Coordinates of C-alpha atoms in Angstrom, one line a residue:
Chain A
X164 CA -10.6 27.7 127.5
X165 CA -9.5 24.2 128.8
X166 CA -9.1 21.0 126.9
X167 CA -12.9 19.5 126.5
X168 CA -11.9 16.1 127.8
X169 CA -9.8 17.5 130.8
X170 CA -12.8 20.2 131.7
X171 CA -15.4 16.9 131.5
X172 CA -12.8 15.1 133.4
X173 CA -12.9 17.8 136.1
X174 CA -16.4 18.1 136.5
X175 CA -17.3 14.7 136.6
X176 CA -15.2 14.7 139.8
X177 CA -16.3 17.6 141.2
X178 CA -19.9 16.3 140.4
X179 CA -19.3 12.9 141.9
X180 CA -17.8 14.0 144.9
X181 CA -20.8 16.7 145.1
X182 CA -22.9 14.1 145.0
X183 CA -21.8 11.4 146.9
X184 CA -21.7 14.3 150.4
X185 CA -25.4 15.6 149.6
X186 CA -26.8 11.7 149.7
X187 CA -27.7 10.2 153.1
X188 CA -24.5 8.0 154.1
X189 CA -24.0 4.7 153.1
X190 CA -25.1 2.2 155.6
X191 CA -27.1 5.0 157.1
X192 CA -30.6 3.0 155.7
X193 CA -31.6 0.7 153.0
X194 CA -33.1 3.4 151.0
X195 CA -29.8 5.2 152.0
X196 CA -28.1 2.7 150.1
X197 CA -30.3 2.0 147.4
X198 CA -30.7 6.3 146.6
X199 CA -26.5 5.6 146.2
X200 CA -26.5 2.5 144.3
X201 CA -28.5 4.1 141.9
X202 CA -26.7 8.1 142.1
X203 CA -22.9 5.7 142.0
X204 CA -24.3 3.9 138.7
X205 CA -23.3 6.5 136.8
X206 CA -23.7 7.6 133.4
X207 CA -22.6 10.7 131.9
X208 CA -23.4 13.4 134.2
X209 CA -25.0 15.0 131.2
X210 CA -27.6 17.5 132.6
X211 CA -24.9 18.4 135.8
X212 CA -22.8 19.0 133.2
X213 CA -24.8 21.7 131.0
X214 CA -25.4 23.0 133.7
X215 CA -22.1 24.0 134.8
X216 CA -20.9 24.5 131.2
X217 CA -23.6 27.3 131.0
X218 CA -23.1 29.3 134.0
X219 CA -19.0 28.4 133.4
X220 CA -19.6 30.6 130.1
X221 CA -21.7 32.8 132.4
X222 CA -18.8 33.7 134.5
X223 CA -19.7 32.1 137.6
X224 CA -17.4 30.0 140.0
X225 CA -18.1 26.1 139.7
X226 CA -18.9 26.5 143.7
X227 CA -21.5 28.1 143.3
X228 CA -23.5 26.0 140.9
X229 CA -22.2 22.6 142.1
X230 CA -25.4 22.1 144.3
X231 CA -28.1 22.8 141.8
X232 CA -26.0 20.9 138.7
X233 CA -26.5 17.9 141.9
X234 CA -30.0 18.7 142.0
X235 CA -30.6 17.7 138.3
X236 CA -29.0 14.7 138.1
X237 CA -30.9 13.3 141.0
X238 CA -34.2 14.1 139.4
X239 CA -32.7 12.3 136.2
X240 CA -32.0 9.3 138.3
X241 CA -35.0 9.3 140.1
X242 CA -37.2 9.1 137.0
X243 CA -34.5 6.5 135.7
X244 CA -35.5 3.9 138.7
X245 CA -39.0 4.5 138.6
X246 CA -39.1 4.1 134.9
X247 CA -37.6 0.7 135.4
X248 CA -40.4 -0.5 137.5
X249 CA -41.7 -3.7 136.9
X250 CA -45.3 -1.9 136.9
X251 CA -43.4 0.7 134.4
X252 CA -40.7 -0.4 131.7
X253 CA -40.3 -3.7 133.4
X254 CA -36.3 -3.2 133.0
X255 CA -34.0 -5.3 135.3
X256 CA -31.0 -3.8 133.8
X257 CA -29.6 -0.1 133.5
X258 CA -26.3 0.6 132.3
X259 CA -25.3 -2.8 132.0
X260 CA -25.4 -2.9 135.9
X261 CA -29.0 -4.6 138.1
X262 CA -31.4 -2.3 138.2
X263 CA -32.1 -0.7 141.7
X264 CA -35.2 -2.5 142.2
X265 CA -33.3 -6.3 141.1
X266 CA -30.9 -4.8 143.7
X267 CA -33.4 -3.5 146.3
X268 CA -36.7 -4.7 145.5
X269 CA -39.6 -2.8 144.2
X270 CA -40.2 -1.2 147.5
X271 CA -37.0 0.4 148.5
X272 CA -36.6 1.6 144.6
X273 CA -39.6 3.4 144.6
X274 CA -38.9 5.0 148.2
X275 CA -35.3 5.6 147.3
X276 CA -36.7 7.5 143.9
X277 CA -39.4 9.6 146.2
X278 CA -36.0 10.5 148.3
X279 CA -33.8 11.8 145.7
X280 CA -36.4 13.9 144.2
X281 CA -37.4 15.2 147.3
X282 CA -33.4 15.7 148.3
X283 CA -33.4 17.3 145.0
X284 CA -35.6 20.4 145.9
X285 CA -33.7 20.0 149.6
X286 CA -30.9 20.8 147.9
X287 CA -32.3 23.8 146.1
X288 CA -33.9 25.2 149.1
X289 CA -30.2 24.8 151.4
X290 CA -28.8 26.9 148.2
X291 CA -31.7 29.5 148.4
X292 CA -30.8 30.0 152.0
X293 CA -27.7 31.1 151.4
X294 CA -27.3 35.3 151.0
X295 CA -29.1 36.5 148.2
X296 CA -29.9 33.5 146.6
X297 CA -33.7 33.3 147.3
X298 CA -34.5 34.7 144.6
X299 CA -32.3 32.3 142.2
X300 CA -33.6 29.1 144.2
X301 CA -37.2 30.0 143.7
X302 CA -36.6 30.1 140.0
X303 CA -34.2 27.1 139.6
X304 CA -36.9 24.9 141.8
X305 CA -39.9 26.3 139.6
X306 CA -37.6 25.0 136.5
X307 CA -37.1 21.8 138.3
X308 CA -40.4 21.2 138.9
X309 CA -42.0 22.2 135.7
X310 CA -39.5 19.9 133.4
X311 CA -40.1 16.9 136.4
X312 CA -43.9 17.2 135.9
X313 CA -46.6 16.4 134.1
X314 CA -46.3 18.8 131.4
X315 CA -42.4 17.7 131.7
X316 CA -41.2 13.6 132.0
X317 CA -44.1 12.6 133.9
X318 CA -46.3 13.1 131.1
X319 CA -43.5 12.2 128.6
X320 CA -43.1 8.9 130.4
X321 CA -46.9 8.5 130.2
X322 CA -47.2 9.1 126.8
X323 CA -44.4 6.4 126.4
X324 CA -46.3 4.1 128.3
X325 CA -49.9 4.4 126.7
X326 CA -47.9 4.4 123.5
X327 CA -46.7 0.6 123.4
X328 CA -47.1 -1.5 120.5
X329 CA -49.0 1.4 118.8
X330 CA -47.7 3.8 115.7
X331 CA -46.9 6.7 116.3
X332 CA -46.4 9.7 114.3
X333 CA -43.3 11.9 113.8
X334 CA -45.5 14.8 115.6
X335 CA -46.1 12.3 118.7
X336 CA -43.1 10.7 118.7
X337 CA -41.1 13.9 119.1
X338 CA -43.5 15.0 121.9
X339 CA -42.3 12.1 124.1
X340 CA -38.8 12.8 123.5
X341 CA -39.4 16.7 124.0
X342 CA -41.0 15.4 127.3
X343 CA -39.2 12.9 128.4
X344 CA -35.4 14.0 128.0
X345 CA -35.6 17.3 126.3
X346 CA -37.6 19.7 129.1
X347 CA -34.7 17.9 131.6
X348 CA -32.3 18.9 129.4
X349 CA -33.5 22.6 128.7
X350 CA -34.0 22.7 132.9
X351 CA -30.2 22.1 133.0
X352 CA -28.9 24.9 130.6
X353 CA -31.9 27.5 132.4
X354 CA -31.0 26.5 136.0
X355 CA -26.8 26.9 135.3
X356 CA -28.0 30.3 133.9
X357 CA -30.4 31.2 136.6
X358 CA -27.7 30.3 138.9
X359 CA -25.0 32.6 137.4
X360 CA -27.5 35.5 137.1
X361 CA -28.7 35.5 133.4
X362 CA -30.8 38.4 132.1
X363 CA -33.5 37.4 130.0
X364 CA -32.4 37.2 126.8
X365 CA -29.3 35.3 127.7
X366 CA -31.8 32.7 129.1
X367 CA -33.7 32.9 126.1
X368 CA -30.7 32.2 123.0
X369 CA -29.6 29.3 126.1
X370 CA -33.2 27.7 125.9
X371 CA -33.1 27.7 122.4
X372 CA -29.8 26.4 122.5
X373 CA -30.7 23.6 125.0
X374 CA -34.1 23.0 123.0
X375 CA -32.0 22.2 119.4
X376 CA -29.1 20.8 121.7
X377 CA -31.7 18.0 123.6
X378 CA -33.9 17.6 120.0
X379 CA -30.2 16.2 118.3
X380 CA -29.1 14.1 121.4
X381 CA -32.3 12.4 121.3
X382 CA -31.9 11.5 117.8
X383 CA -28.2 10.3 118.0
X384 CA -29.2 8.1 121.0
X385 CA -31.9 6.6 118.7
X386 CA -29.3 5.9 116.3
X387 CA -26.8 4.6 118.4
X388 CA -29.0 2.1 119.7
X389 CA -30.5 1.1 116.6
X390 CA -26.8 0.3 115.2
X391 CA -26.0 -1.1 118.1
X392 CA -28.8 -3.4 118.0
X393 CA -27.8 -4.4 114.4
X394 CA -23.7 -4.9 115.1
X395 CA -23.6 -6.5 118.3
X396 CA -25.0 -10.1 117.3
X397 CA -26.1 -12.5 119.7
X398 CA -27.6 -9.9 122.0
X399 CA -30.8 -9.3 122.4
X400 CA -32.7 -6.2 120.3
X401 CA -33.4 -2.9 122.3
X402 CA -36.0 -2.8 124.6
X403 CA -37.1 0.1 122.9
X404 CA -37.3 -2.1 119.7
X405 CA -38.6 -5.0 121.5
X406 CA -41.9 -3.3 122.6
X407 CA -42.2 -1.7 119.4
X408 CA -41.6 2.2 120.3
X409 CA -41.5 4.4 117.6
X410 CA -38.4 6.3 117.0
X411 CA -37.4 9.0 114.5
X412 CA -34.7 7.2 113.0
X413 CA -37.2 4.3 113.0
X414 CA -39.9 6.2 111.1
X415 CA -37.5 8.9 109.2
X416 CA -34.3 6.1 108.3
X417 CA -31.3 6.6 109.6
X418 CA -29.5 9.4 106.7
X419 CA -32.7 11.2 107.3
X420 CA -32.7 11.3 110.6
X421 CA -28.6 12.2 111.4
X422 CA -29.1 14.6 108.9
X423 CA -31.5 16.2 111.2
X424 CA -29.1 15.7 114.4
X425 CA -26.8 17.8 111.9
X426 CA -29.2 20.4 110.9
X427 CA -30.1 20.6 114.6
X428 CA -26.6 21.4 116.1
X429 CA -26.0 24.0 113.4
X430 CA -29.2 26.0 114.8
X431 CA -27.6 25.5 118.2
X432 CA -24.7 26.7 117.5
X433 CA -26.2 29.4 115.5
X434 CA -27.9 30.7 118.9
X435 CA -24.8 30.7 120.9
X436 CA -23.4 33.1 119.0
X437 CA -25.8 35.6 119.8
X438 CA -24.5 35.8 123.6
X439 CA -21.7 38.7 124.2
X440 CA -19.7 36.2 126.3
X441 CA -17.7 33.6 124.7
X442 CA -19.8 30.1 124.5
X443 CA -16.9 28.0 123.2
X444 CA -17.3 25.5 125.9
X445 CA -20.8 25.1 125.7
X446 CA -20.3 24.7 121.3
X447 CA -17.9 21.9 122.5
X448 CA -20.1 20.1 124.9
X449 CA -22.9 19.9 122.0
X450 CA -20.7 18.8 119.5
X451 CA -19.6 15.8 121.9
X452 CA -22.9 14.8 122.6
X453 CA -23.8 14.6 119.6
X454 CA -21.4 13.3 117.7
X455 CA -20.2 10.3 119.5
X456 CA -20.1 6.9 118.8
X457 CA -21.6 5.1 122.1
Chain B
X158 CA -62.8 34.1 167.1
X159 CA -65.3 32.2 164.5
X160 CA -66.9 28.9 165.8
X161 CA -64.7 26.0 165.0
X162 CA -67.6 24.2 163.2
X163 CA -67.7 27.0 161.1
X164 CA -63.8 27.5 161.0
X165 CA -63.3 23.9 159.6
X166 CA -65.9 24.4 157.1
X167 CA -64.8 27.6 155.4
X168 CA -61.1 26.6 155.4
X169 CA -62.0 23.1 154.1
X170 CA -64.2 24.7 151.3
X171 CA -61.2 27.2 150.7
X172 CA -58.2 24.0 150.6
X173 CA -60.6 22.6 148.2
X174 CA -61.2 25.0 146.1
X175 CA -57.5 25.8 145.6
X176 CA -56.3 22.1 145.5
X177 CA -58.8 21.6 142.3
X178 CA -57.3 24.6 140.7
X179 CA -54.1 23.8 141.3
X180 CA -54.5 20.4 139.6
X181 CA -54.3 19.6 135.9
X182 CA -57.6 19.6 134.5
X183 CA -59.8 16.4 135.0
X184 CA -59.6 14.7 131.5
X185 CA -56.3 16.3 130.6
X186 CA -54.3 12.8 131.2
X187 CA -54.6 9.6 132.8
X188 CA -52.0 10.8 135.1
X189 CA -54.1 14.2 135.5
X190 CA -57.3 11.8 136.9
X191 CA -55.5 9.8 138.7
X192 CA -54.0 13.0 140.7
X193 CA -57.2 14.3 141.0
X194 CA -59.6 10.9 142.3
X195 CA -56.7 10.6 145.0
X196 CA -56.9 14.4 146.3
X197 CA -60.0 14.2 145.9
X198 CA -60.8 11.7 148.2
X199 CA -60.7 14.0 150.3
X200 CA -60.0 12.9 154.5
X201 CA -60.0 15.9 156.8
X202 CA -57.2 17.9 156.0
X203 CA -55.5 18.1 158.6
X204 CA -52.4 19.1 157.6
X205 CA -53.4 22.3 155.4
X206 CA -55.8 22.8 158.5
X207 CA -52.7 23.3 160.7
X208 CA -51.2 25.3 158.6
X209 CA -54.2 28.0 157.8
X210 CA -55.0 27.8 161.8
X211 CA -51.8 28.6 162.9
X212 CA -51.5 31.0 160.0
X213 CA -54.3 33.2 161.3
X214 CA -53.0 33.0 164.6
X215 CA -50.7 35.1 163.7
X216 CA -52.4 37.3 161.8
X217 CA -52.0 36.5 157.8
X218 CA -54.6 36.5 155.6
X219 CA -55.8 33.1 154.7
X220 CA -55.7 33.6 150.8
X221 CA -51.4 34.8 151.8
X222 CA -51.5 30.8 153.1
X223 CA -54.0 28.9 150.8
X224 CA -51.2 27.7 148.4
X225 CA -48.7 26.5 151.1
X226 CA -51.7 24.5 153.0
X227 CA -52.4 22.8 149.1
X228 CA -48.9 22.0 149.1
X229 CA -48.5 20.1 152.3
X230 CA -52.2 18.1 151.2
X231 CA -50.3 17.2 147.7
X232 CA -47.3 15.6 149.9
X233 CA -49.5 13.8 152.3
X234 CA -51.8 12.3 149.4
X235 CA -48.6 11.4 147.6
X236 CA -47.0 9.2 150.1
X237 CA -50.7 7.6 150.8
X238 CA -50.6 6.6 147.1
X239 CA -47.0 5.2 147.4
X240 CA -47.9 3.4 150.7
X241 CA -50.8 1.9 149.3
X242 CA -48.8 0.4 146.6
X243 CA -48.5 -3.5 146.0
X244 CA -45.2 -3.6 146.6
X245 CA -45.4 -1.6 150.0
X246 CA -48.5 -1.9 152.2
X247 CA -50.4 -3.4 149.5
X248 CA -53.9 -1.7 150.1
X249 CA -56.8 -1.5 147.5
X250 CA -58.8 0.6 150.1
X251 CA -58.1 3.9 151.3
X252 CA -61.6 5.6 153.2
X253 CA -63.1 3.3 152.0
X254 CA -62.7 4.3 148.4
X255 CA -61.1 1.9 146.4
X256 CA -56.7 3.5 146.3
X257 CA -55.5 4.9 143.1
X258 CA -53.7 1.8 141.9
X259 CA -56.7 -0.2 142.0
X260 CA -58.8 2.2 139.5
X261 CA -55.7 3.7 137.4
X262 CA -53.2 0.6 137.6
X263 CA -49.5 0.8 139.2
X264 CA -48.1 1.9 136.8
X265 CA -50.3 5.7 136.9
X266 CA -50.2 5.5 140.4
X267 CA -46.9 5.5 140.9
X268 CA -46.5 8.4 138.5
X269 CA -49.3 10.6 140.0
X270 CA -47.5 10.4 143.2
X271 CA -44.4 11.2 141.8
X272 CA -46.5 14.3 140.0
X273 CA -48.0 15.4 143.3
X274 CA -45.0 15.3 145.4
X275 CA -43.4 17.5 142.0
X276 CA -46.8 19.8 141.8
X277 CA -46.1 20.5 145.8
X278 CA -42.9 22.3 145.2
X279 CA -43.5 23.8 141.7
X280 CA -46.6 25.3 144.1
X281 CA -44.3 26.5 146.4
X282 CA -41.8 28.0 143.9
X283 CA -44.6 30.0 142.2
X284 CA -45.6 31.1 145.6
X285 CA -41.9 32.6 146.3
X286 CA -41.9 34.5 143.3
X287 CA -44.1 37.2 144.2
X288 CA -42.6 39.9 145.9
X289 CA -41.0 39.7 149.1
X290 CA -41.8 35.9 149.0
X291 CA -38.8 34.2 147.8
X292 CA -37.1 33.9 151.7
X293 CA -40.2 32.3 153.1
X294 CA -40.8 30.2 150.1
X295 CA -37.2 28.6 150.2
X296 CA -37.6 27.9 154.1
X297 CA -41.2 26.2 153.8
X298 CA -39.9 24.6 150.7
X299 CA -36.6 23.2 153.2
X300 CA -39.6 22.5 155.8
X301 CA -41.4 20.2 153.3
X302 CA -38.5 18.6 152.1
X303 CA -36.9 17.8 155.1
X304 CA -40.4 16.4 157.1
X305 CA -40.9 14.4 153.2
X306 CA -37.4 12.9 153.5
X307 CA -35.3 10.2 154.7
X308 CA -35.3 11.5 158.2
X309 CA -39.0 12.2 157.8
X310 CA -41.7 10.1 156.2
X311 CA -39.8 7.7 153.6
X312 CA -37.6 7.0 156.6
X313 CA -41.0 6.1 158.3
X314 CA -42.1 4.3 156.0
X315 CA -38.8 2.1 155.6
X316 CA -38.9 1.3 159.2
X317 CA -42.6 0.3 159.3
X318 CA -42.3 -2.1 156.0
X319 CA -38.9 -3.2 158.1
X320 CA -41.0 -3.9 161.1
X321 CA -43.9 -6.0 159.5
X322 CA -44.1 -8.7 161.6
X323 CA -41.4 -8.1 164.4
X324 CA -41.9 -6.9 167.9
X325 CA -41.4 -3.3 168.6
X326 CA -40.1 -1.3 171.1
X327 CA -42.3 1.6 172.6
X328 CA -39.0 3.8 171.4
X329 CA -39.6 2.1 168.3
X330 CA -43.1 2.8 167.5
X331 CA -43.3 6.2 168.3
X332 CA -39.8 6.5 165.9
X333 CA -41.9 5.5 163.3
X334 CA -44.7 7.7 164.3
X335 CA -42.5 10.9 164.8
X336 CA -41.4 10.1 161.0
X337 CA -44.6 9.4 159.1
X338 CA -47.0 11.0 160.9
X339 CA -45.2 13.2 163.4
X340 CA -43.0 14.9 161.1
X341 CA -45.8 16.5 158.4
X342 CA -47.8 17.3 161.1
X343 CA -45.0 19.5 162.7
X344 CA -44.3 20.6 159.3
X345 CA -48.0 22.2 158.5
X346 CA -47.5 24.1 161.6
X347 CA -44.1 25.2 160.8
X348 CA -44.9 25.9 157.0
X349 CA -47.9 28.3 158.2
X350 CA -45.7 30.2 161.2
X351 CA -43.1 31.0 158.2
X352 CA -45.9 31.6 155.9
X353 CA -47.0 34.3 158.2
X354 CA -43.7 36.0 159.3
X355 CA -43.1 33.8 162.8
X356 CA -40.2 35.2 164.3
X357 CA -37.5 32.2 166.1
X358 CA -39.3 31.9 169.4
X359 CA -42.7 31.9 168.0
X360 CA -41.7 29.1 165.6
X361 CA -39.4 27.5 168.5
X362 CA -43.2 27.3 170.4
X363 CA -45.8 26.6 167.9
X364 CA -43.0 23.7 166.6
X365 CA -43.1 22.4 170.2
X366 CA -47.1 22.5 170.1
X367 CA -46.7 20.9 166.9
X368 CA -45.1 17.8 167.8
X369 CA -46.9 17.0 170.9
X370 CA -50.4 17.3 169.5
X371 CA -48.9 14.8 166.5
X372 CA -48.1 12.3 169.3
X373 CA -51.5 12.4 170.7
X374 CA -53.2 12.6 167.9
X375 CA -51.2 9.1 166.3
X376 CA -52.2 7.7 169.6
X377 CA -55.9 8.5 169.5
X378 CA -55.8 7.4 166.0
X379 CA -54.0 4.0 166.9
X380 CA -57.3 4.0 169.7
X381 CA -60.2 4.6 167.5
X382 CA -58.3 1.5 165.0
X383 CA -58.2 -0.7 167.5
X384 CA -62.0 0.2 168.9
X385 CA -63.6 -0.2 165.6
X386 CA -61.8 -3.4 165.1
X387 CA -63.6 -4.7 168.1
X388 CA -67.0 -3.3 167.9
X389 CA -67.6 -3.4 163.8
X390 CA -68.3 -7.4 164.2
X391 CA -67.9 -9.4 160.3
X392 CA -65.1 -6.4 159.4
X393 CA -61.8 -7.6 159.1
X394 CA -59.5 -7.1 161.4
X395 CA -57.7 -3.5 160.5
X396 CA -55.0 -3.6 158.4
X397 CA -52.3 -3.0 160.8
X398 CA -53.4 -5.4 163.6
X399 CA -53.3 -7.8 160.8
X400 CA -50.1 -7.4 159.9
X401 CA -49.0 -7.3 163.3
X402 CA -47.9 -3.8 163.3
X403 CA -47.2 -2.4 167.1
X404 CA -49.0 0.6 168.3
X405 CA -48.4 2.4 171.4
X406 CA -52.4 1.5 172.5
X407 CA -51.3 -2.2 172.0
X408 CA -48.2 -1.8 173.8
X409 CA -49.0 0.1 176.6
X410 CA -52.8 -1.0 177.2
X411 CA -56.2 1.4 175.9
X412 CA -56.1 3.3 179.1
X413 CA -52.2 4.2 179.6
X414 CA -52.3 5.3 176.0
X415 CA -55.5 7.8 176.4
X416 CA -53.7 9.0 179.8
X417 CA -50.9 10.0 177.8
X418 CA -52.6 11.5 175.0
X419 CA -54.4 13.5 177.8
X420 CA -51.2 14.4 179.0
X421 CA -49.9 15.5 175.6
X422 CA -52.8 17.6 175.2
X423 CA -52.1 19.4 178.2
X424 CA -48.2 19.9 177.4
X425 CA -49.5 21.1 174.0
X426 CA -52.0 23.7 175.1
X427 CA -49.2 25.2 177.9
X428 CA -46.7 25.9 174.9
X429 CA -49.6 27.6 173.6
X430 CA -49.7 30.0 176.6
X431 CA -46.4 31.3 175.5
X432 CA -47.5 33.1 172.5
X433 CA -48.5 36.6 173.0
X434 CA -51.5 36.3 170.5
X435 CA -54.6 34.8 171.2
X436 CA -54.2 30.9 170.2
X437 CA -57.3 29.6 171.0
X438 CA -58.4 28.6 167.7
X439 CA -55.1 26.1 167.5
X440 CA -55.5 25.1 171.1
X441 CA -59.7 24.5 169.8
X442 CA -58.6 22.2 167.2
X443 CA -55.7 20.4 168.7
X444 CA -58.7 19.8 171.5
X445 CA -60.6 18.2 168.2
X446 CA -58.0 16.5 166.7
X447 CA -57.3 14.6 170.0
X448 CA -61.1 14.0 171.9
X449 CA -62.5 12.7 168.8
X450 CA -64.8 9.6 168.0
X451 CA -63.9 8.6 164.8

């Protein structure tokens, strides 16, 4: 097994140069440019990344997952520019860089977000074109969709939104996360399996693994913001804080709740050994995410 | 053949039928409503029309169809939602039914677009996964994607907000036609032929019948705009005159523009001809589509 940081190192690139051929050139239109602005901000890669982790431990050739592992992370930053919608979570700033509708205006963000998610399923049905993958694509788009919609983020993100400046319960406030980050996070770990040609009960110990896996990164993001928040003086409080959104470190305290994150990876890692094929990667990849300090 | 009357009714009840079920339930979420008040104000549907016509053309069974023709309804409603949007065409009326944004708020709106374009493929992936389905499925879902897309109708759209205001070229009008109007229209056709096991030069034709009954029928629908504007005295000027949107009717003169819709017609029916099944039930409804009065 590689180095962690060398393999993340790796795929990033291989993501980002994935990526950066599926999207309509730059230059090509404004919501050309604005569906890269957005993409080229960045972030971790985190769902492209389970997902290649998972069919990597699989057995399958980075090649032929590259496309679907693209797929996910435009869905992720679709829902990231329409989230920051003045008519949505009114945020100007993502990553530290302009939004994309500061950049674009509101317009062209929320066209550019219809185009990735629709390139997103492009993609998927390109892949499914190719010899006996049919069958996988049908699947992987199904899991797509389902996480995407309204029993997935859509709903998570309205949920979030109906929920402003009210309290919210441990039950509810872990429904939003599950909606809202987790069922994108499961869809990563299922569609790198469905890609490399899972049976059924791999996919199920991998669910469960992504499940307790998404449930702990949601927690240590929580954290991190909240200390952040705390440390970094001068700057303003969260915008999570700001509007008064319930987290569970908020409502649990913060030993409670990283004691959960902990509890959490253990299960993961618990399921993982359940598969036949060696999952050290994919223990590696949890650990990272969740514990890191930014 | 059935009477068309009586064709346009059952199918209509049929696309109905299915589009409710395939909805969340009414009540289930704000996002759930807003979904359904938008599909449910209804319009002719065209598109899912096209599809189930050309469909039976070929000889598939309507209820083999039903859940393709809901998909290509879901896209078209979606981008209607987007278009009415503040920040794009800004419209608080859609037939004459107050648009989703105006009753559920942008912020709902936005989402239940997002969630209809999402429902459209998660219909299309369930519909791959019975047997034998999973090659059509991944080609209609490519059609959809492709006639949704930059090069389809968000590319339309971008050039139409682009054009507010400016004068247009006749090459640049009917650009913008081909892509928001043109290219779902060609799509419905397309999605049904695969639906129903079109070989290449069945799809090469009905895809050529496809596009020039989209022409004719943007044209007459440009027409009947500008008619009403002129006859319905104390009725605002339509929304696109007033925002000084070119049309080809308004570029070329009333009569040039019906000659050439005429014309299209014409073209249209003669690919027709080339089919070795009986096609008179497209060619009766393209004949409606284009010599209609309202």
């Amino acid at each position: 097994m590689p180095d962690l940081d060398q393999y993340i190192q790796d795929s990033k690139a291989a993501i980002d140069q994935a990526l950066m051929e599926s999207l309509p050139p730059a230059g090509s239109s404004r919501v050309a440019d604005a569906m890269r602005y957005s993409v080229e901000a960045g972030g971790k890669r985190l769902r492209p990344l389970l997902c290649l982790a998972t069919a990597q431990v699989l057995g399958a050739e980075q090649k032929t997952v590259i496309d679907v592992a693209c797929a996910l992370e435009m869905v992720h930053t679709y829902s990231l520019m329409h989230d920051d919608l003045p008519a949505m979570d009114d945020s100007d700033l993502r990553r530290g860089k302009a939004s994309c509708h500061a950049v674009f205006g509101e317009a062209m963000a929320i066209l550019a977000g219809d185009a990735l998610l629709t390139l997103a399923f492009e993609i998927i049905s390109v892949y499914g074109q190719e010899e006996q993958q049919a069958t996988k694509a049908v699947r992987i788009a199904y899991e797509l969709a389902a996480a995407a919609g309204v029993k997935g983020m859509i709903g998570g993100q309205e949920l979030d939104l109906l929920a402003e400046g009210k309290n919210l319960t441990l039950v509810e406030v872990e429904e939003i996360a599950a909606r809202k980050t987790g069922a994108l996070f499961s869809a990563a770990v299922r569609c790198g399996a469905l890609a490399a040609g899972a049976g059924q009960s791999e996919l199920e110990v991998l669910s469960n693994f992504a499940h307790l896996t998404g449930k702990a990164y949601q927690i240590v993001d929580d954290l991190l913001d909240s200390k952040a928040t705390a440390a970094e003086l001068g700057k303003p409080v969260s915008a999570d804080l700001k509007k008064a959104k319930a987290t569970l470190p908020a409502l649990l305290g913060a030993e409670a709740a990283q004691a959960r994150a902990d509890q959490l990876y253990r299960q993961a890692t618990k399921e993982l050994q359940k598969l036949i094929t060696d999952a050290g990667l994919l223990q590696l990849l949890a650990h990272r995410l969740i514990y890191r300090d930014k």
